[in-house]
Amino acid sequence: MKFKGKLFDVSSIQQLQNIVSTISKFCKSCCLKLGEDKFYFVLNDRLVTGGTTLWCEATSTSFFDDYRIEGKDDTGVILMSISPDHLAKALCNTGNATSVKIKLAKKQSACLSIEIALPSAGSGSAQRMVTHDVPVSLVPLSHWREYDEPTMPQFDISIYLPPLRRLKNVIERIKNLSNHVTVRATRSGELTLSVNTELVTTKTYFTELDVLESEVDESSRSTADVTVDIKKLLLFVQSQGLGATKAICNIVHKQALQLFLLQDDVQLQYFLPSIDCT
């Protein structure tokens, strides 16, 4: 298996850093999936705990000026377990980089070798090169299906979210009141975040939001709600660094919340199961 990618565009380097930094806030370890046309960061906690699932995909040609991959058995795919925090730290010095080269290498063990070219310190001096080796563990072919794009039951209501900064401010104010929050949406374009405890009840309303066409019979349900982990929901709305142009919330009544961030050639999908508060 071989992989080599090169980035020369400053904005692409910065965006890659933003993506990795965002993923590092969600999990300590995830799967980096490299395909011929796209690359993905995948977290699948449902296999172990029935918990959250994260799927982030990006078009390789939108980031890499040179992108070459030779997968296992001519599949054109490589999967590896990696610490997004370690990768983010390796990329944190790319602010004024002129190029970044990423290569799958085997030194003492498998790693992503990241070579960062920095401007010279002064006139006449050579370009500075900084190399970071981020340890990885290749995922056996027998486990690849665990990292397929997550499936979702048919949602009852799909609604565009208000600006993430507004949601973030609301959730940060109520996160210490309870460990969970109920998200409710209506076909009339209203979204409600509510916390209900023995000591306090609070509700925040967002109105006049756009509603997407439902996958189920629209006459069957005019509202849908689900209760989820409030801190995990906060992680999603803190993903402002991606510069998403759209954020969408799909609700499967009483079962699950599926959240999307869409930004040009990047898509982040976050799945939260319902919490039983009884």
PDB file of C-alpha atoms in Angstrom:
ATOM      1  CA  MET A   1       0.000   0.000   0.000  1.00  0.00           C
ATOM      2  CA  LYS A   2       1.269   3.423  -0.953  1.00  0.00           C
ATOM      3  CA  PHE A   3       0.044   6.967  -0.460  1.00  0.00           C
ATOM      4  CA  LYS A   4       1.556  10.340  -1.227  1.00  0.00           C
ATOM      5  CA  GLY A   5      -0.125  13.732  -1.314  1.00  0.00           C
ATOM      6  CA  LYS A   6       1.172  17.265  -1.844  1.00  0.00           C
ATOM      7  CA  LEU A   7      -0.492  20.588  -1.053  1.00  0.00           C
ATOM      8  CA  PHE A   8       0.810  23.906  -2.331  1.00  0.00           C
ATOM      9  CA  ASP A   9      -2.231  26.186  -2.016  1.00  0.00           C
ATOM     10  CA  VAL A  10      -2.211  28.154   1.253  1.00  0.00           C
ATOM     11  CA  SER A  11      -5.995  28.118   1.664  1.00  0.00           C
ATOM     12  CA  SER A  12      -6.121  24.339   1.092  1.00  0.00           C
ATOM     13  CA  ILE A  13      -3.423  23.789   3.713  1.00  0.00           C
ATOM     14  CA  GLN A  14      -5.338  25.951   6.184  1.00  0.00           C
ATOM     15  CA  GLN A  15      -8.639  24.196   5.462  1.00  0.00           C
ATOM     16  CA  LEU A  16      -7.070  20.763   5.980  1.00  0.00           C
ATOM     17  CA  GLN A  17      -5.723  21.952   9.312  1.00  0.00           C
ATOM     18  CA  ASN A  18      -9.195  23.226  10.254  1.00  0.00           C
ATOM     19  CA  ILE A  19     -10.794  19.885   9.389  1.00  0.00           C
ATOM     20  CA  VAL A  20      -8.297  17.849  11.409  1.00  0.00           C
ATOM     21  CA  SER A  21      -8.508  20.269  14.344  1.00  0.00           C
ATOM     22  CA  THR A  22     -12.315  19.961  14.308  1.00  0.00           C
ATOM     23  CA  ILE A  23     -12.199  16.150  14.224  1.00  0.00           C
ATOM     24  CA  SER A  24      -9.739  16.116  17.131  1.00  0.00           C
ATOM     25  CA  LYS A  25     -12.399  17.723  19.352  1.00  0.00           C
ATOM     26  CA  PHE A  26     -14.795  14.827  18.724  1.00  0.00           C
ATOM     27  CA  CYS A  27     -12.558  11.861  19.466  1.00  0.00           C
ATOM     28  CA  LYS A  28      -9.134  10.686  20.607  1.00  0.00           C
ATOM     29  CA  SER A  29      -8.868   8.113  17.855  1.00  0.00           C
ATOM     30  CA  CYS A  30     -10.600   7.621  14.519  1.00  0.00           C
ATOM     31  CA  CYS A  31     -10.190   5.941  11.152  1.00  0.00           C
ATOM     32  CA  LEU A  32      -8.605   7.853   8.281  1.00  0.00           C
ATOM     33  CA  LYS A  33      -9.927   6.352   5.062  1.00  0.00           C
ATOM     34  CA  LEU A  34      -8.096   7.245   1.863  1.00  0.00           C
ATOM     35  CA  GLY A  35      -9.906   6.637  -1.416  1.00  0.00           C
ATOM     36  CA  GLU A  36      -9.075   7.428  -5.006  1.00  0.00           C
ATOM     37  CA  ASP A  37     -11.279  10.542  -5.157  1.00  0.00           C
ATOM     38  CA  LYS A  38     -12.028  11.371  -1.538  1.00  0.00           C
ATOM     39  CA  PHE A  39     -10.599  11.036   1.951  1.00  0.00           C
ATOM     40  CA  TYR A  40     -12.615  10.458   5.102  1.00  0.00           C
ATOM     41  CA  PHE A  41     -12.413  10.683   8.888  1.00  0.00           C
ATOM     42  CA  VAL A  42     -14.659   8.084  10.508  1.00  0.00           C
ATOM     43  CA  LEU A  43     -15.682   7.481  14.118  1.00  0.00           C
ATOM     44  CA  ASN A  44     -17.949   4.521  14.796  1.00  0.00           C
ATOM     45  CA  ASP A  45     -18.639   4.238  18.511  1.00  0.00           C
ATOM     46  CA  ARG A  46     -21.884   2.381  17.878  1.00  0.00           C
ATOM     47  CA  LEU A  47     -19.907  -0.811  17.362  1.00  0.00           C
ATOM     48  CA  VAL A  48     -18.829  -0.745  21.002  1.00  0.00           C
ATOM     49  CA  THR A  49     -21.143   1.513  22.986  1.00  0.00           C
ATOM     50  CA  GLY A  50     -24.126   2.168  20.742  1.00  0.00           C
ATOM     51  CA  GLY A  51     -23.000   5.787  20.786  1.00  0.00           C
ATOM     52  CA  THR A  52     -22.164   8.495  18.288  1.00  0.00           C
ATOM     53  CA  THR A  53     -21.012   8.136  14.714  1.00  0.00           C
ATOM     54  CA  LEU A  54     -18.975  10.746  12.866  1.00  0.00           C
ATOM     55  CA  TRP A  55     -18.388  10.769   9.119  1.00  0.00           C
ATOM     56  CA  CYS A  56     -16.395  13.546   7.470  1.00  0.00           C
ATOM     57  CA  GLU A  57     -15.606  13.373   3.761  1.00  0.00           C
ATOM     58  CA  ALA A  58     -13.644  15.700   1.495  1.00  0.00           C
ATOM     59  CA  THR A  59     -12.830  15.695  -2.206  1.00  0.00           C
ATOM     60  CA  SER A  60      -9.110  15.020  -2.606  1.00  0.00           C
ATOM     61  CA  THR A  61      -8.600  17.215  -5.691  1.00  0.00           C
ATOM     62  CA  SER A  62      -9.989  20.218  -3.806  1.00  0.00           C
ATOM     63  CA  PHE A  63      -7.075  19.990  -1.356  1.00  0.00           C
ATOM     64  CA  PHE A  64      -4.181  18.113  -2.932  1.00  0.00           C
ATOM     65  CA  ASP A  65      -2.292  19.288  -5.997  1.00  0.00           C
ATOM     66  CA  ASP A  66      -0.813  15.805  -6.266  1.00  0.00           C
ATOM     67  CA  TYR A  67      -2.668  12.802  -4.817  1.00  0.00           C
ATOM     68  CA  ARG A  68      -1.478   9.252  -5.442  1.00  0.00           C
ATOM     69  CA  ILE A  69      -2.762   6.110  -3.796  1.00  0.00           C
ATOM     70  CA  GLU A  70      -2.215   2.403  -4.273  1.00  0.00           C
ATOM     71  CA  GLY A  71      -4.584   0.469  -2.066  1.00  0.00           C
ATOM     72  CA  LYS A  72      -4.580  -3.094  -0.837  1.00  0.00           C
ATOM     73  CA  ASP A  73      -5.229  -5.658  -3.575  1.00  0.00           C
ATOM     74  CA  ASP A  74      -5.860  -2.914  -6.164  1.00  0.00           C
ATOM     75  CA  THR A  75      -8.847  -1.602  -4.186  1.00  0.00           C
ATOM     76  CA  GLY A  76      -7.629   1.980  -4.336  1.00  0.00           C
ATOM     77  CA  VAL A  77      -8.457   2.327  -0.633  1.00  0.00           C
ATOM     78  CA  ILE A  78      -6.351   2.494   2.535  1.00  0.00           C
ATOM     79  CA  LEU A  79      -7.778   2.549   6.064  1.00  0.00           C
ATOM     80  CA  MET A  80      -5.738   3.436   9.121  1.00  0.00           C
ATOM     81  CA  SER A  81      -6.389   4.192  12.768  1.00  0.00           C
ATOM     82  CA  ILE A  82      -4.939   7.542  13.795  1.00  0.00           C
ATOM     83  CA  SER A  83      -5.022  10.113  16.582  1.00  0.00           C
ATOM     84  CA  PRO A  84      -6.543  13.274  15.058  1.00  0.00           C
ATOM     85  CA  ASP A  85      -4.990  15.273  17.896  1.00  0.00           C
ATOM     86  CA  HIS A  86      -1.488  14.104  16.933  1.00  0.00           C
ATOM     87  CA  LEU A  87      -2.227  14.898  13.293  1.00  0.00           C
ATOM     88  CA  ALA A  88      -3.582  18.338  14.220  1.00  0.00           C
ATOM     89  CA  LYS A  89      -0.450  19.126  16.212  1.00  0.00           C
ATOM     90  CA  ALA A  90       1.712  18.083  13.268  1.00  0.00           C
ATOM     91  CA  LEU A  91      -0.207  20.466  11.003  1.00  0.00           C
ATOM     92  CA  CYS A  92      -0.349  23.370  13.468  1.00  0.00           C
ATOM     93  CA  ASN A  93       2.899  24.894  12.137  1.00  0.00           C
ATOM     94  CA  THR A  94       1.604  25.198   8.577  1.00  0.00           C
ATOM     95  CA  GLY A  95       0.386  28.792   8.928  1.00  0.00           C
ATOM     96  CA  ASN A  96       3.091  30.188   6.632  1.00  0.00           C
ATOM     97  CA  ALA A  97       4.041  26.950   4.891  1.00  0.00           C
ATOM     98  CA  THR A  98       4.784  27.015   1.173  1.00  0.00           C
ATOM     99  CA  SER A  99       3.965  23.315   0.773  1.00  0.00           C
ATOM    100  CA  VAL A 100       2.965  20.239   2.745  1.00  0.00           C
ATOM    101  CA  LYS A 101       3.775  16.679   1.719  1.00  0.00           C
ATOM    102  CA  ILE A 102       2.048  13.723   3.358  1.00  0.00           C
ATOM    103  CA  LYS A 103       3.274  10.181   2.805  1.00  0.00           C
ATOM    104  CA  LEU A 104       2.438   6.778   4.243  1.00  0.00           C
ATOM    105  CA  ALA A 105       5.751   5.436   5.449  1.00  0.00           C
ATOM    106  CA  LYS A 106       7.176   2.620   7.495  1.00  0.00           C
ATOM    107  CA  LYS A 107       9.972   3.595   9.818  1.00  0.00           C
ATOM    108  CA  GLN A 108      10.050   1.812  13.148  1.00  0.00           C
ATOM    109  CA  SER A 109       6.332   1.275  12.505  1.00  0.00           C
ATOM    110  CA  ALA A 110       3.689   2.575  10.105  1.00  0.00           C
ATOM    111  CA  CYS A 111       3.242   6.348  10.143  1.00  0.00           C
ATOM    112  CA  LEU A 112       2.100   9.339   8.163  1.00  0.00           C
ATOM    113  CA  SER A 113       5.241  11.325   7.459  1.00  0.00           C
ATOM    114  CA  ILE A 114       4.403  15.023   7.101  1.00  0.00           C
ATOM    115  CA  GLU A 115       7.005  17.295   5.523  1.00  0.00           C
ATOM    116  CA  ILE A 116       6.341  21.016   5.866  1.00  0.00           C
ATOM    117  CA  ALA A 117       8.275  23.540   3.788  1.00  0.00           C
ATOM    118  CA  LEU A 118       8.644  26.910   5.526  1.00  0.00           C
ATOM    119  CA  PRO A 119       9.998  30.181   4.119  1.00  0.00           C
ATOM    120  CA  SER A 120      13.688  30.864   4.598  1.00  0.00           C
ATOM    121  CA  ALA A 121      14.728  32.706   7.722  1.00  0.00           C
ATOM    122  CA  GLY A 122      16.537  35.410   5.733  1.00  0.00           C
ATOM    123  CA  SER A 123      17.712  36.397   2.292  1.00  0.00           C
ATOM    124  CA  GLY A 124      20.033  33.870   0.729  1.00  0.00           C
ATOM    125  CA  SER A 125      19.236  31.144   3.250  1.00  0.00           C
ATOM    126  CA  ALA A 126      17.716  27.824   2.267  1.00  0.00           C
ATOM    127  CA  GLN A 127      14.093  26.910   2.699  1.00  0.00           C
ATOM    128  CA  ARG A 128      13.416  25.292   6.071  1.00  0.00           C
ATOM    129  CA  MET A 129      11.950  21.790   6.205  1.00  0.00           C
ATOM    130  CA  VAL A 130      10.105  20.381   9.224  1.00  0.00           C
ATOM    131  CA  THR A 131       9.087  16.720   9.379  1.00  0.00           C
ATOM    132  CA  HIS A 132       6.568  15.095  11.731  1.00  0.00           C
ATOM    133  CA  ASP A 133       5.855  11.373  11.886  1.00  0.00           C
ATOM    134  CA  VAL A 134       2.346  10.560  13.106  1.00  0.00           C
ATOM    135  CA  PRO A 135       1.916   6.894  14.149  1.00  0.00           C
ATOM    136  CA  VAL A 136      -0.889   4.964  12.445  1.00  0.00           C
ATOM    137  CA  SER A 137      -2.214   1.428  12.584  1.00  0.00           C
ATOM    138  CA  LEU A 138      -3.458  -0.069   9.322  1.00  0.00           C
ATOM    139  CA  VAL A 139      -6.982  -1.480   9.535  1.00  0.00           C
ATOM    140  CA  PRO A 140      -7.256  -5.111   8.360  1.00  0.00           C
ATOM    141  CA  LEU A 141      -9.468  -5.729   5.337  1.00  0.00           C
ATOM    142  CA  SER A 142     -11.779  -7.881   7.470  1.00  0.00           C
ATOM    143  CA  HIS A 143     -12.803  -4.758   9.456  1.00  0.00           C
ATOM    144  CA  TRP A 144     -13.349  -2.377   6.557  1.00  0.00           C
ATOM    145  CA  ARG A 145     -17.145  -2.735   6.539  1.00  0.00           C
ATOM    146  CA  GLU A 146     -17.234  -1.231  10.014  1.00  0.00           C
ATOM    147  CA  TYR A 147     -16.181   2.072   8.452  1.00  0.00           C
ATOM    148  CA  ASP A 148     -18.700   2.297   5.614  1.00  0.00           C
ATOM    149  CA  GLU A 149     -20.812   5.428   5.430  1.00  0.00           C
ATOM    150  CA  PRO A 150     -23.400   5.223   8.242  1.00  0.00           C
ATOM    151  CA  THR A 151     -26.977   4.404   7.364  1.00  0.00           C
ATOM    152  CA  MET A 152     -29.932   6.194   8.889  1.00  0.00           C
ATOM    153  CA  PRO A 153     -33.586   5.248   9.399  1.00  0.00           C
ATOM    154  CA  GLN A 154     -36.021   7.398   7.457  1.00  0.00           C
ATOM    155  CA  PHE A 155     -36.240  10.748   9.204  1.00  0.00           C
ATOM    156  CA  ASP A 156     -39.534  12.356  10.219  1.00  0.00           C
ATOM    157  CA  ILE A 157     -38.476  16.000   9.854  1.00  0.00           C
ATOM    158  CA  SER A 158     -35.456  17.623   8.221  1.00  0.00           C
ATOM    159  CA  ILE A 159     -34.799  21.288   8.956  1.00  0.00           C
ATOM    160  CA  TYR A 160     -32.045  23.807   8.314  1.00  0.00           C
ATOM    161  CA  LEU A 161     -30.346  24.951  11.501  1.00  0.00           C
ATOM    162  CA  PRO A 162     -29.954  28.599  12.490  1.00  0.00           C
ATOM    163  CA  PRO A 163     -26.393  30.013  12.505  1.00  0.00           C
ATOM    164  CA  LEU A 164     -24.157  27.712  14.571  1.00  0.00           C
ATOM    165  CA  ARG A 165     -22.835  30.616  16.603  1.00  0.00           C
ATOM    166  CA  ARG A 166     -26.344  31.332  17.902  1.00  0.00           C
ATOM    167  CA  LEU A 167     -26.893  27.657  18.733  1.00  0.00           C
ATOM    168  CA  LYS A 168     -23.529  27.490  20.452  1.00  0.00           C
ATOM    169  CA  ASN A 169     -24.376  30.468  22.676  1.00  0.00           C
ATOM    170  CA  VAL A 170     -27.680  28.877  23.705  1.00  0.00           C
ATOM    171  CA  ILE A 171     -26.268  25.424  24.439  1.00  0.00           C
ATOM    172  CA  GLU A 172     -23.329  26.810  26.399  1.00  0.00           C
ATOM    173  CA  ARG A 173     -25.799  28.641  28.666  1.00  0.00           C
ATOM    174  CA  ILE A 174     -27.886  25.547  29.396  1.00  0.00           C
ATOM    175  CA  LYS A 175     -25.251  22.786  29.392  1.00  0.00           C
ATOM    176  CA  ASN A 176     -24.765  22.975  33.169  1.00  0.00           C
ATOM    177  CA  LEU A 177     -28.494  22.581  33.847  1.00  0.00           C
ATOM    178  CA  SER A 178     -28.705  19.015  32.566  1.00  0.00           C
ATOM    179  CA  ASN A 179     -26.777  16.259  30.823  1.00  0.00           C
ATOM    180  CA  HIS A 180     -29.306  16.094  28.013  1.00  0.00           C
ATOM    181  CA  VAL A 181     -31.388  18.355  25.803  1.00  0.00           C
ATOM    182  CA  THR A 182     -34.549  17.736  23.787  1.00  0.00           C
ATOM    183  CA  VAL A 183     -34.487  18.887  20.170  1.00  0.00           C
ATOM    184  CA  ARG A 184     -37.916  19.419  18.610  1.00  0.00           C
ATOM    185  CA  ALA A 185     -38.780  20.496  15.076  1.00  0.00           C
ATOM    186  CA  THR A 186     -42.040  21.228  13.277  1.00  0.00           C
ATOM    187  CA  ARG A 187     -43.044  21.292   9.634  1.00  0.00           C
ATOM    188  CA  SER A 188     -43.809  24.991  10.046  1.00  0.00           C
ATOM    189  CA  GLY A 189     -40.084  25.710  10.456  1.00  0.00           C
ATOM    190  CA  GLU A 190     -39.770  25.966  14.237  1.00  0.00           C
ATOM    191  CA  LEU A 191     -36.881  24.448  16.184  1.00  0.00           C
ATOM    192  CA  THR A 192     -36.931  24.178  19.980  1.00  0.00           C
ATOM    193  CA  LEU A 193     -34.152  23.296  22.408  1.00  0.00           C
ATOM    194  CA  SER A 194     -35.485  22.427  25.852  1.00  0.00           C
ATOM    195  CA  VAL A 195     -34.151  21.273  29.196  1.00  0.00           C
ATOM    196  CA  ASN A 196     -36.523  19.970  31.857  1.00  0.00           C
ATOM    197  CA  THR A 197     -35.347  19.031  35.362  1.00  0.00           C
ATOM    198  CA  GLU A 198     -36.902  18.984  38.822  1.00  0.00           C
ATOM    199  CA  LEU A 199     -35.481  22.439  39.477  1.00  0.00           C
ATOM    200  CA  VAL A 200     -35.787  24.250  36.172  1.00  0.00           C
ATOM    201  CA  THR A 201     -37.438  24.185  32.765  1.00  0.00           C
ATOM    202  CA  THR A 202     -36.067  26.232  29.889  1.00  0.00           C
ATOM    203  CA  LYS A 203     -36.976  26.422  26.199  1.00  0.00           C
ATOM    204  CA  THR A 204     -35.363  28.315  23.334  1.00  0.00           C
ATOM    205  CA  TYR A 205     -37.234  28.793  20.064  1.00  0.00           C
ATOM    206  CA  PHE A 206     -35.933  29.390  16.554  1.00  0.00           C
ATOM    207  CA  THR A 207     -38.578  30.208  13.959  1.00  0.00           C
ATOM    208  CA  GLU A 208     -38.956  30.672  10.198  1.00  0.00           C
ATOM    209  CA  LEU A 209     -36.393  27.997   9.370  1.00  0.00           C
ATOM    210  CA  ASP A 210     -36.491  26.180   6.035  1.00  0.00           C
ATOM    211  CA  VAL A 211     -37.860  22.633   6.126  1.00  0.00           C
ATOM    212  CA  LEU A 212     -36.718  19.985   3.667  1.00  0.00           C
ATOM    213  CA  GLU A 213     -38.948  17.411   2.059  1.00  0.00           C
ATOM    214  CA  SER A 214     -39.479  14.399   4.300  1.00  0.00           C
ATOM    215  CA  GLU A 215     -38.710  10.819   3.321  1.00  0.00           C
ATOM    216  CA  VAL A 216     -41.921   9.624   4.982  1.00  0.00           C
ATOM    217  CA  ASP A 217     -45.576  10.470   4.506  1.00  0.00           C
ATOM    218  CA  GLU A 218     -45.830  14.142   5.454  1.00  0.00           C
ATOM    219  CA  SER A 219     -49.325  13.622   6.824  1.00  0.00           C
ATOM    220  CA  SER A 220     -48.019  11.167   9.423  1.00  0.00           C
ATOM    221  CA  ARG A 221     -46.220  13.608  11.735  1.00  0.00           C
ATOM    222  CA  SER A 222     -46.149  17.403  11.999  1.00  0.00           C
ATOM    223  CA  THR A 223     -43.566  17.483  14.792  1.00  0.00           C
ATOM    224  CA  ALA A 224     -40.653  15.303  15.841  1.00  0.00           C
ATOM    225  CA  ASP A 225     -38.386  15.370  18.854  1.00  0.00           C
ATOM    226  CA  VAL A 226     -35.472  13.484  20.332  1.00  0.00           C
ATOM    227  CA  THR A 227     -33.442  13.795  23.527  1.00  0.00           C
ATOM    228  CA  VAL A 228     -29.660  13.621  23.182  1.00  0.00           C
ATOM    229  CA  ASP A 229     -26.435  14.190  25.108  1.00  0.00           C
ATOM    230  CA  ILE A 230     -26.065  17.954  25.437  1.00  0.00           C
ATOM    231  CA  LYS A 231     -22.257  17.992  25.496  1.00  0.00           C
ATOM    232  CA  LYS A 232     -22.049  15.926  22.328  1.00  0.00           C
ATOM    233  CA  LEU A 233     -24.479  18.268  20.620  1.00  0.00           C
ATOM    234  CA  LEU A 234     -22.287  21.173  21.731  1.00  0.00           C
ATOM    235  CA  LEU A 235     -19.300  19.539  20.007  1.00  0.00           C
ATOM    236  CA  PHE A 236     -21.163  19.704  16.722  1.00  0.00           C
ATOM    237  CA  VAL A 237     -22.177  23.353  16.963  1.00  0.00           C
ATOM    238  CA  GLN A 238     -18.607  24.265  17.899  1.00  0.00           C
ATOM    239  CA  SER A 239     -17.478  23.098  14.431  1.00  0.00           C
ATOM    240  CA  GLN A 240     -17.531  26.663  13.108  1.00  0.00           C
ATOM    241  CA  GLY A 241     -13.920  26.422  11.958  1.00  0.00           C
ATOM    242  CA  LEU A 242     -15.048  24.455   8.910  1.00  0.00           C
ATOM    243  CA  GLY A 243     -16.809  27.543   7.596  1.00  0.00           C
ATOM    244  CA  ALA A 244     -19.904  25.528   6.688  1.00  0.00           C
ATOM    245  CA  THR A 245     -22.411  27.214   4.388  1.00  0.00           C
ATOM    246  CA  LYS A 246     -25.289  24.942   5.469  1.00  0.00           C
ATOM    247  CA  ALA A 247     -26.198  22.986   8.584  1.00  0.00           C
ATOM    248  CA  ILE A 248     -29.058  20.494   8.524  1.00  0.00           C
ATOM    249  CA  CYS A 249     -30.816  18.583  11.296  1.00  0.00           C
ATOM    250  CA  ASN A 250     -32.687  15.319  10.608  1.00  0.00           C
ATOM    251  CA  ILE A 251     -34.861  13.948  13.396  1.00  0.00           C
ATOM    252  CA  VAL A 252     -36.106  10.378  13.719  1.00  0.00           C
ATOM    253  CA  HIS A 253     -38.816  10.799  16.333  1.00  0.00           C
ATOM    254  CA  LYS A 254     -37.688   9.530  19.746  1.00  0.00           C
ATOM    255  CA  GLN A 255     -34.821   7.601  18.136  1.00  0.00           C
ATOM    256  CA  ALA A 256     -31.959   9.632  16.693  1.00  0.00           C
ATOM    257  CA  LEU A 257     -30.564  12.957  15.550  1.00  0.00           C
ATOM    258  CA  GLN A 258     -28.544  13.225  12.336  1.00  0.00           C
ATOM    259  CA  LEU A 259     -26.640  16.473  11.791  1.00  0.00           C
ATOM    260  CA  PHE A 260     -24.884  17.689   8.655  1.00  0.00           C
ATOM    261  CA  LEU A 261     -22.368  20.420   7.950  1.00  0.00           C
ATOM    262  CA  LEU A 262     -21.931  21.225   4.263  1.00  0.00           C
ATOM    263  CA  GLN A 263     -19.150  23.377   2.879  1.00  0.00           C
ATOM    264  CA  ASP A 264     -18.210  23.213  -0.803  1.00  0.00           C
ATOM    265  CA  ASP A 265     -16.340  19.893  -1.130  1.00  0.00           C
ATOM    266  CA  VAL A 266     -16.473  18.967   2.568  1.00  0.00           C
ATOM    267  CA  GLN A 267     -19.313  17.225   4.376  1.00  0.00           C
ATOM    268  CA  LEU A 268     -19.454  16.367   8.074  1.00  0.00           C
ATOM    269  CA  GLN A 269     -22.163  14.013   9.298  1.00  0.00           C
ATOM    270  CA  TYR A 270     -22.771  13.482  13.021  1.00  0.00           C
ATOM    271  CA  PHE A 271     -25.179  10.875  14.387  1.00  0.00           C
ATOM    272  CA  LEU A 272     -26.511  11.038  17.951  1.00  0.00           C
ATOM    273  CA  PRO A 273     -28.767   8.303  19.368  1.00  0.00           C
ATOM    274  CA  SER A 274     -31.607   9.156  21.716  1.00  0.00           C
ATOM    275  CA  ILE A 275     -31.103   9.050  25.470  1.00  0.00           C
ATOM    276  CA  ASP A 276     -33.650   7.372  27.737  1.00  0.00           C
ATOM    277  CA  CYS A 277     -34.270   9.863  30.540  1.00  0.00           C
ATOM    278  CA  THR A 278     -36.870   7.811  32.392  1.00  0.00           C
TER     279      THR A 278
END
